[in-house]
CSV table of C-alpha atoms in Angstrom, one decimal:
chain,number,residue,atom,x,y,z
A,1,UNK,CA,0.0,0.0,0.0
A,2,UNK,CA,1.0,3.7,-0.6
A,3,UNK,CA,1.0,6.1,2.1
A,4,UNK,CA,-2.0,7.7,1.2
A,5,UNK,CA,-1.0,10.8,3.2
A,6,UNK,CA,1.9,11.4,1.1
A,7,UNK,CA,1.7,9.3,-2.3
A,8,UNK,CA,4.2,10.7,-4.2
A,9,UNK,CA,7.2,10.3,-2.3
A,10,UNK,CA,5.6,6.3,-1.1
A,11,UNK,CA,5.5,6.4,-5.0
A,12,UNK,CA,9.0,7.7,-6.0
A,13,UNK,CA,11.0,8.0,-3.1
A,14,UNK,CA,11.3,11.6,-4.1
A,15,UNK,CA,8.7,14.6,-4.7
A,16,UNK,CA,6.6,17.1,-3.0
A,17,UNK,CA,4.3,16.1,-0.3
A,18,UNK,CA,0.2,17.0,-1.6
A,19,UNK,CA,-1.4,20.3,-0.7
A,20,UNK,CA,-4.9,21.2,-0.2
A,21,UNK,CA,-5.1,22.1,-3.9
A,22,UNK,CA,-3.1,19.1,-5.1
A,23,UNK,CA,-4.9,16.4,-2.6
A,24,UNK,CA,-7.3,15.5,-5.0
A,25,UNK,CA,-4.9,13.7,-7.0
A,26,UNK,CA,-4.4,11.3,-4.1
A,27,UNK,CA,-6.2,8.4,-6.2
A,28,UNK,CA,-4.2,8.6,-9.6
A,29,UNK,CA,-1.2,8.4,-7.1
A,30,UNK,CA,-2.3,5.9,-5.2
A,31,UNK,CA,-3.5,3.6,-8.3
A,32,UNK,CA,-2.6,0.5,-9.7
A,33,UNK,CA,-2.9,-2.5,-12.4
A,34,UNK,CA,-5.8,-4.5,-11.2
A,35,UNK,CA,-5.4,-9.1,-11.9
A,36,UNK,CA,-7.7,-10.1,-9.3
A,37,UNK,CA,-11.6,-9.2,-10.2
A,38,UNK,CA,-15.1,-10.0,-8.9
A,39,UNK,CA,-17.6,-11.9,-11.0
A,40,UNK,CA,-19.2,-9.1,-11.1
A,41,UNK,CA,-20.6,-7.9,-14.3
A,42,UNK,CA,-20.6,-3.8,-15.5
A,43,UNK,CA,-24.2,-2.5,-17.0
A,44,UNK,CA,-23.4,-1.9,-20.6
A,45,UNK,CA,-24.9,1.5,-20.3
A,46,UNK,CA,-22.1,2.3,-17.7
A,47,UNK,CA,-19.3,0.5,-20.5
A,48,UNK,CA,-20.9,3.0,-23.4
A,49,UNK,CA,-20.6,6.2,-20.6
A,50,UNK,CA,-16.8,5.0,-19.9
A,51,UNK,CA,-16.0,4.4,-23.6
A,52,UNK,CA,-17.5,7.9,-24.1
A,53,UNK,CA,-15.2,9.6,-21.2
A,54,UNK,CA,-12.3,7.4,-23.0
A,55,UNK,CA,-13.1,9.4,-26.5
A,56,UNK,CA,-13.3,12.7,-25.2
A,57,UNK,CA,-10.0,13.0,-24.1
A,58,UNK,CA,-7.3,14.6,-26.4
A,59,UNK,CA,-6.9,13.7,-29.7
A,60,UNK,CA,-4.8,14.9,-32.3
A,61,UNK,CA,-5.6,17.6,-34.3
A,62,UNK,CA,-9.3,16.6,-33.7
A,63,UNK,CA,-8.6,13.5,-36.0
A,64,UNK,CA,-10.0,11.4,-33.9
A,65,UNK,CA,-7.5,8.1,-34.9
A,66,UNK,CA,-8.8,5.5,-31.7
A,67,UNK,CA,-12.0,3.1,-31.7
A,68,UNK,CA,-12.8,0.8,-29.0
A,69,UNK,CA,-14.2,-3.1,-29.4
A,70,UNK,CA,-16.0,-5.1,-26.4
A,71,UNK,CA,-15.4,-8.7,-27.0
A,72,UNK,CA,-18.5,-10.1,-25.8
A,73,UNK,CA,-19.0,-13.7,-28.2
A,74,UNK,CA,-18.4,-16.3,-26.0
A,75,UNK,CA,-16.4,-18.0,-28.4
A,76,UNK,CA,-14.4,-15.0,-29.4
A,77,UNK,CA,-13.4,-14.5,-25.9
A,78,UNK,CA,-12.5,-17.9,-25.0
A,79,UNK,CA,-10.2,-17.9,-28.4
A,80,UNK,CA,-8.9,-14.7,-27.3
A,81,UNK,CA,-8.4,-15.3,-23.8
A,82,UNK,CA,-6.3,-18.9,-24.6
A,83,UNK,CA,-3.7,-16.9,-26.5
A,84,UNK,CA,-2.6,-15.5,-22.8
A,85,UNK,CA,-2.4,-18.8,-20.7
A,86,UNK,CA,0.5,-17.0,-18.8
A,87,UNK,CA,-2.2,-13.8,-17.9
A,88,UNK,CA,-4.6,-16.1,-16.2
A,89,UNK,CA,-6.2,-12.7,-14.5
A,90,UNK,CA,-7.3,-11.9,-18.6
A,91,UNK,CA,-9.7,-15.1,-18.2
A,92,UNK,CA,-11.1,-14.0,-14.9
A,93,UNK,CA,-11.7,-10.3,-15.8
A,94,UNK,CA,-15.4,-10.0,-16.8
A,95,UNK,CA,-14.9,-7.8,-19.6
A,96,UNK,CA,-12.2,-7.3,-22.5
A,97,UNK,CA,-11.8,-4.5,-24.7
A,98,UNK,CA,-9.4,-3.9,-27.5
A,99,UNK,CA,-8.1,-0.5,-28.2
A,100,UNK,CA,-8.0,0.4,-31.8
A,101,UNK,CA,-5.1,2.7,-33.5
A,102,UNK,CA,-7.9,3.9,-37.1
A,103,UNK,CA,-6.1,5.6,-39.5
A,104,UNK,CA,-8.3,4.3,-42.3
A,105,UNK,CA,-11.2,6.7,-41.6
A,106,UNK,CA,-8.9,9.6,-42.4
A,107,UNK,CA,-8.1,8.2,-45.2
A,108,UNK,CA,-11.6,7.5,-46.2
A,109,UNK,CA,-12.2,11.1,-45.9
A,110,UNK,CA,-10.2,12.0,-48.2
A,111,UNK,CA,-11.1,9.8,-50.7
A,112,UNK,CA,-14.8,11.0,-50.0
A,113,UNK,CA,-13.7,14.6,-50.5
A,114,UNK,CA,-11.5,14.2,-53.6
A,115,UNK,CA,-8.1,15.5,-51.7
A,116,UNK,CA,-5.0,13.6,-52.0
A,117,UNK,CA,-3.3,11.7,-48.6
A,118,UNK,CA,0.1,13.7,-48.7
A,119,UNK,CA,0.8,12.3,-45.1
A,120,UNK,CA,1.5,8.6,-46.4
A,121,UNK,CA,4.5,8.1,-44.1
A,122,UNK,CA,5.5,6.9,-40.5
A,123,UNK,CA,3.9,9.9,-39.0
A,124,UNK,CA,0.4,8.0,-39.8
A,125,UNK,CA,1.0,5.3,-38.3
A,126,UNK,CA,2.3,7.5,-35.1
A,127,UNK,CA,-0.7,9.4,-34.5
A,128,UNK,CA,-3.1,6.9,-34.7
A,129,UNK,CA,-1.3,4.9,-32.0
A,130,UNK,CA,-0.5,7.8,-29.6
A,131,UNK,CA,-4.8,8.6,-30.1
A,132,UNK,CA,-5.6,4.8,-29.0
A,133,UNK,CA,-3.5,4.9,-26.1
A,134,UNK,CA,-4.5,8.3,-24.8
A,135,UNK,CA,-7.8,7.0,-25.0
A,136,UNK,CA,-6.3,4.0,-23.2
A,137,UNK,CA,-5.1,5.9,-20.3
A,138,UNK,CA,-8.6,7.8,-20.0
A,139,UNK,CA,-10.6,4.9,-20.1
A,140,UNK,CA,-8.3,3.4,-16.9
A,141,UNK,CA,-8.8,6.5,-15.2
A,142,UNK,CA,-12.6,6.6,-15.6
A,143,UNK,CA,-13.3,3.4,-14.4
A,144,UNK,CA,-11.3,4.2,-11.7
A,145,UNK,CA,-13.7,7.1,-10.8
A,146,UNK,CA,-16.4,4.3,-10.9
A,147,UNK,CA,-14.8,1.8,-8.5
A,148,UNK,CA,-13.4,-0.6,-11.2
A,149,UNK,CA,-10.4,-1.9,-12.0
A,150,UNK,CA,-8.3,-3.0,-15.5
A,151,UNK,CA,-5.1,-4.1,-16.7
A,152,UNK,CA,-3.6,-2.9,-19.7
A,153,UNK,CA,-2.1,-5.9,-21.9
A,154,UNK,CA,0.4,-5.3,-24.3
A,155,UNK,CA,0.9,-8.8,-25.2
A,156,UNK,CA,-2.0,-8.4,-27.7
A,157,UNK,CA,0.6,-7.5,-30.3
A,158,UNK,CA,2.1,-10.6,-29.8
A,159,UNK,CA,-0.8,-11.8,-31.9
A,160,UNK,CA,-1.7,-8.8,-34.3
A,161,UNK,CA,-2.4,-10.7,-37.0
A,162,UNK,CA,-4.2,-13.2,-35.7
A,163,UNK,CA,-6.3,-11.1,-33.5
A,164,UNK,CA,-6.9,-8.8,-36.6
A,165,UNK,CA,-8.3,-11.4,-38.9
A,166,UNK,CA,-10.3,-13.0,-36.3
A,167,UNK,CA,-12.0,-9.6,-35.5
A,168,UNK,CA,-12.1,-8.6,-39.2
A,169,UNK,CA,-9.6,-5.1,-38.7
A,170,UNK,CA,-9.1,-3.4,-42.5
A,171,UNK,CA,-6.3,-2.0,-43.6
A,172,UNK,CA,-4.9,1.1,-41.5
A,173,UNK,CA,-6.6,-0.3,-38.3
A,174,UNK,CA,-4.8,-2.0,-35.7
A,175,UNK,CA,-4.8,-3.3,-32.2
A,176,UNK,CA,-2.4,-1.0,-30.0
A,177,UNK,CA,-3.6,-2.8,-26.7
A,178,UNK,CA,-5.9,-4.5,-24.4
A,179,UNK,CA,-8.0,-3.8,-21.4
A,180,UNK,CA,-9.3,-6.6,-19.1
A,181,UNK,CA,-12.0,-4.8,-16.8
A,182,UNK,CA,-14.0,-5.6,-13.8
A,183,UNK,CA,-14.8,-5.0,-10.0
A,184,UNK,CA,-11.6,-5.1,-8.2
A,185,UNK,CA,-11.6,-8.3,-5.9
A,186,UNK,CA,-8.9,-6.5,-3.6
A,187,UNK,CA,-7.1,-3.3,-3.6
A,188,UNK,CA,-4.5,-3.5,-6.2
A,189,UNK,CA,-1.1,-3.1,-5.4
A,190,UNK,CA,1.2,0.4,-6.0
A,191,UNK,CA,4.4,-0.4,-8.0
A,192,UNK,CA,6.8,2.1,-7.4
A,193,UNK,CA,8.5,4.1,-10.3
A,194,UNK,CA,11.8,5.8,-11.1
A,195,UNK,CA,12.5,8.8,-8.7
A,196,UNK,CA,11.1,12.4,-10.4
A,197,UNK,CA,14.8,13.7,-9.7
A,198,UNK,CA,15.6,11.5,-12.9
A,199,UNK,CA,12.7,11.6,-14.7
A,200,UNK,CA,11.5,15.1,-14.5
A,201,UNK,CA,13.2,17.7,-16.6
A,202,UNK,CA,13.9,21.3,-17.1
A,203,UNK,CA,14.6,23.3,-20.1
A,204,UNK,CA,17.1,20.0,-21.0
A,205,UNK,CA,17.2,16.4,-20.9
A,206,UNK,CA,19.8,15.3,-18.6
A,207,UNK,CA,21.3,11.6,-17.3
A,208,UNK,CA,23.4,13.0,-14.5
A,209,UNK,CA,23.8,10.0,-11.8
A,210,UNK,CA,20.9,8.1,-13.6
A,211,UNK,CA,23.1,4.6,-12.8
A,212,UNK,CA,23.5,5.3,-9.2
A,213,UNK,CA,19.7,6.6,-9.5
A,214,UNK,CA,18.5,2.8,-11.0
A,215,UNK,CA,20.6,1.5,-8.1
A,216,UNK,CA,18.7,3.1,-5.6
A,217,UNK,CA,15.6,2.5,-6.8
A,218,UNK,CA,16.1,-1.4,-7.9
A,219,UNK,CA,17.1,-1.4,-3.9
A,220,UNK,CA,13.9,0.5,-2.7
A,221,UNK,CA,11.7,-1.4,-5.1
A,222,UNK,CA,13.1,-4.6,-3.6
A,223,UNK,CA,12.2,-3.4,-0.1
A,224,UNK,CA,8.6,-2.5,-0.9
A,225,UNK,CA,7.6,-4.7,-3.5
A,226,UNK,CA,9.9,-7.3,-4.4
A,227,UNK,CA,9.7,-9.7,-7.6
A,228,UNK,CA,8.3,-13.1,-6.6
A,229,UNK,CA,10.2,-14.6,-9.3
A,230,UNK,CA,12.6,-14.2,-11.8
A,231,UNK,CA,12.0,-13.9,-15.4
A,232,UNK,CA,13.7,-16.4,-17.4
A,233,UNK,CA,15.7,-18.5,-14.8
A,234,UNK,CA,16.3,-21.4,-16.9
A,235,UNK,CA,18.2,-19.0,-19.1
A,236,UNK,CA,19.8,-16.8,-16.8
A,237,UNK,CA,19.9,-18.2,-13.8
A,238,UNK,CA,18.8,-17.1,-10.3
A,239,UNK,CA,20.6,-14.1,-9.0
A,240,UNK,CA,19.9,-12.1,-5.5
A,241,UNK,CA,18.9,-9.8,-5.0
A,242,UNK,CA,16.7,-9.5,-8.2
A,243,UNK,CA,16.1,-6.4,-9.2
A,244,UNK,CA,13.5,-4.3,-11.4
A,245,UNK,CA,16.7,-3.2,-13.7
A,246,UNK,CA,18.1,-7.3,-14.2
A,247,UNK,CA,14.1,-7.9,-14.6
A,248,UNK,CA,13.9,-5.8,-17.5
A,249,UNK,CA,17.3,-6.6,-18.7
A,250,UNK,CA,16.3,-9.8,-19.0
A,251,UNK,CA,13.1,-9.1,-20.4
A,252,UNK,CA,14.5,-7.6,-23.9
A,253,UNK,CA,17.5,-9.7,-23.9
A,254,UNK,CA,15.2,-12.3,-26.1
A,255,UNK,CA,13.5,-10.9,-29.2
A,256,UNK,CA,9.5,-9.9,-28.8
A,257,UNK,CA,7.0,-9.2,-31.2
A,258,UNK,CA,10.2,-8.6,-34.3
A,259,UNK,CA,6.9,-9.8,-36.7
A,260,UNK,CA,4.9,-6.6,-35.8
A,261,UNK,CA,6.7,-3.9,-38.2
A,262,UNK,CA,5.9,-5.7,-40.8
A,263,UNK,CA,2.1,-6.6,-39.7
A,264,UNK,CA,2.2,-2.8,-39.3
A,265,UNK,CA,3.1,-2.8,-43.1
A,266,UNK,CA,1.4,-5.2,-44.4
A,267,UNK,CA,-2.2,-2.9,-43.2
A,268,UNK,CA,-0.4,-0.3,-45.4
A,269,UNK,CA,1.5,1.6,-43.9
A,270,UNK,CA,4.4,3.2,-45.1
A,271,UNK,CA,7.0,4.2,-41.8
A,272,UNK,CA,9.8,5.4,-43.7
């Protein structure tokens, strides 16, 4: 748990501590993923008002790049949720949404209004995908307001292309990520994050004592919320203490997801 009374430093071992006219920030601060849920199921008119709070956050250049899709077939959920047998929490979530990076219907605009796309480069393909996952990030937040919990999963782009053809995705649309979504069946834990010192800039990017910062913070990390085991040990052996930095070391030390540029490319997409 995060020291609700001062979250940010319980958060990054650095920070201000809340003032009256920054306390109601407390619950963004004190947030976090959600892998245990409830049975319990959400109205649909309360999905539709959190979908609509998702889409009204910013968008770029009012293009309006992001869609959403429930997956609500029985069989289409069970075929989704067996590509994940490692995220067992995906299975037990009561509801599963795709976010949706569309930059076909700007395209079909154009055609519609007789103007040439001049934009046919990796730019495209970049604001569609930072649209879907600002709508991401507001769709978490609102269901947070509502008492609910989710858990953003990446590892849908481990399966693009299947995912895409099985949902029937044209060209220019494309999963970014997924949601699972449901009452909270305890409070989810806080992970803590890098220190603001080092992640926080002014006027200038700078990596002053960033090593000796990671140090720090794999050793406070380890003290509040420790690993409970170690990503590829039959690879790399077991090493204490294990740290967030060798956990993510490890983690892109194998190759993951190397297909996806060129599923990215073969929806038409041109990223030079």
């Amino acid at each position: 748990m995060t020291d609700s009374k001062d979250p940010i430093r319980a958060r990054f071992g650095d920070g201000p501590a809340l003032t009256a006219d920054t306390a109601p920030l407390a619950g963004m601060l004190t947030r976090g993923s959600c892998r245990k849920f409830t049975d319990e199921r959400i109205p649909d008119d309360t999905l539709q008002s959190l979908a609509a709070a998702a889409l009204s956050t910013p968008t770029k250049s009012d293009l309006q790049q992001r869609d959403i899709l429930f997956v609500e077939d029985a069989a289409l959920r069970k075929w989704m949720d067996g590509l994940f047998p490692d995220m067992p929490w995906i299975a037990d979530a009561p509801h599963f949404l795709l976010f949706l990076a569309n930059n076909r219907r700007q395209r079909q605009v154009h055609e519609w209004r007789g103007r040439d796309f001049a934009n046919d480069h990796l730019d495209a393909f970049f604001n569609a995908s930072v649209d879907a996952a600002v709508a991401l990030t507001g769709f978490t937040l609102a269901a947070e307001i509502l008492g609910y919990g989710s858990c953003p999963i990446s590892a849908v782009r481990n399966h693009a292309a299947a995912i895409s053809d099985r949902i029937g995705l044209p060209e220019h649309v494309f999963p970014i990520c997924g949601l699972a979504l449901g009452r909270p069946a305890s409070t989810p834990p806080v992970s803590p994050r890098l220190p603001l010192s080092h992640t926080l800039h002014r006027d200038r990017f700078t990596e002053d004592g960033i090593r000796d910062a990671v140090d720090a913070y794999d050793h406070r990390r380890n003290e509040t919320h420790p690993f409970r085991t170690q990503r590829l040990a039959d690879r790399f052996g077991e090493t204490q203490p294990y740290t967030w930095s060798e956990d993510k070391a490890r983690q892109y030390a194998v190759p993951e997801r190397a297909d996806f540029g060129q599923f990215v490319r073969n929806k038409g997409f041109d990223l030079r």
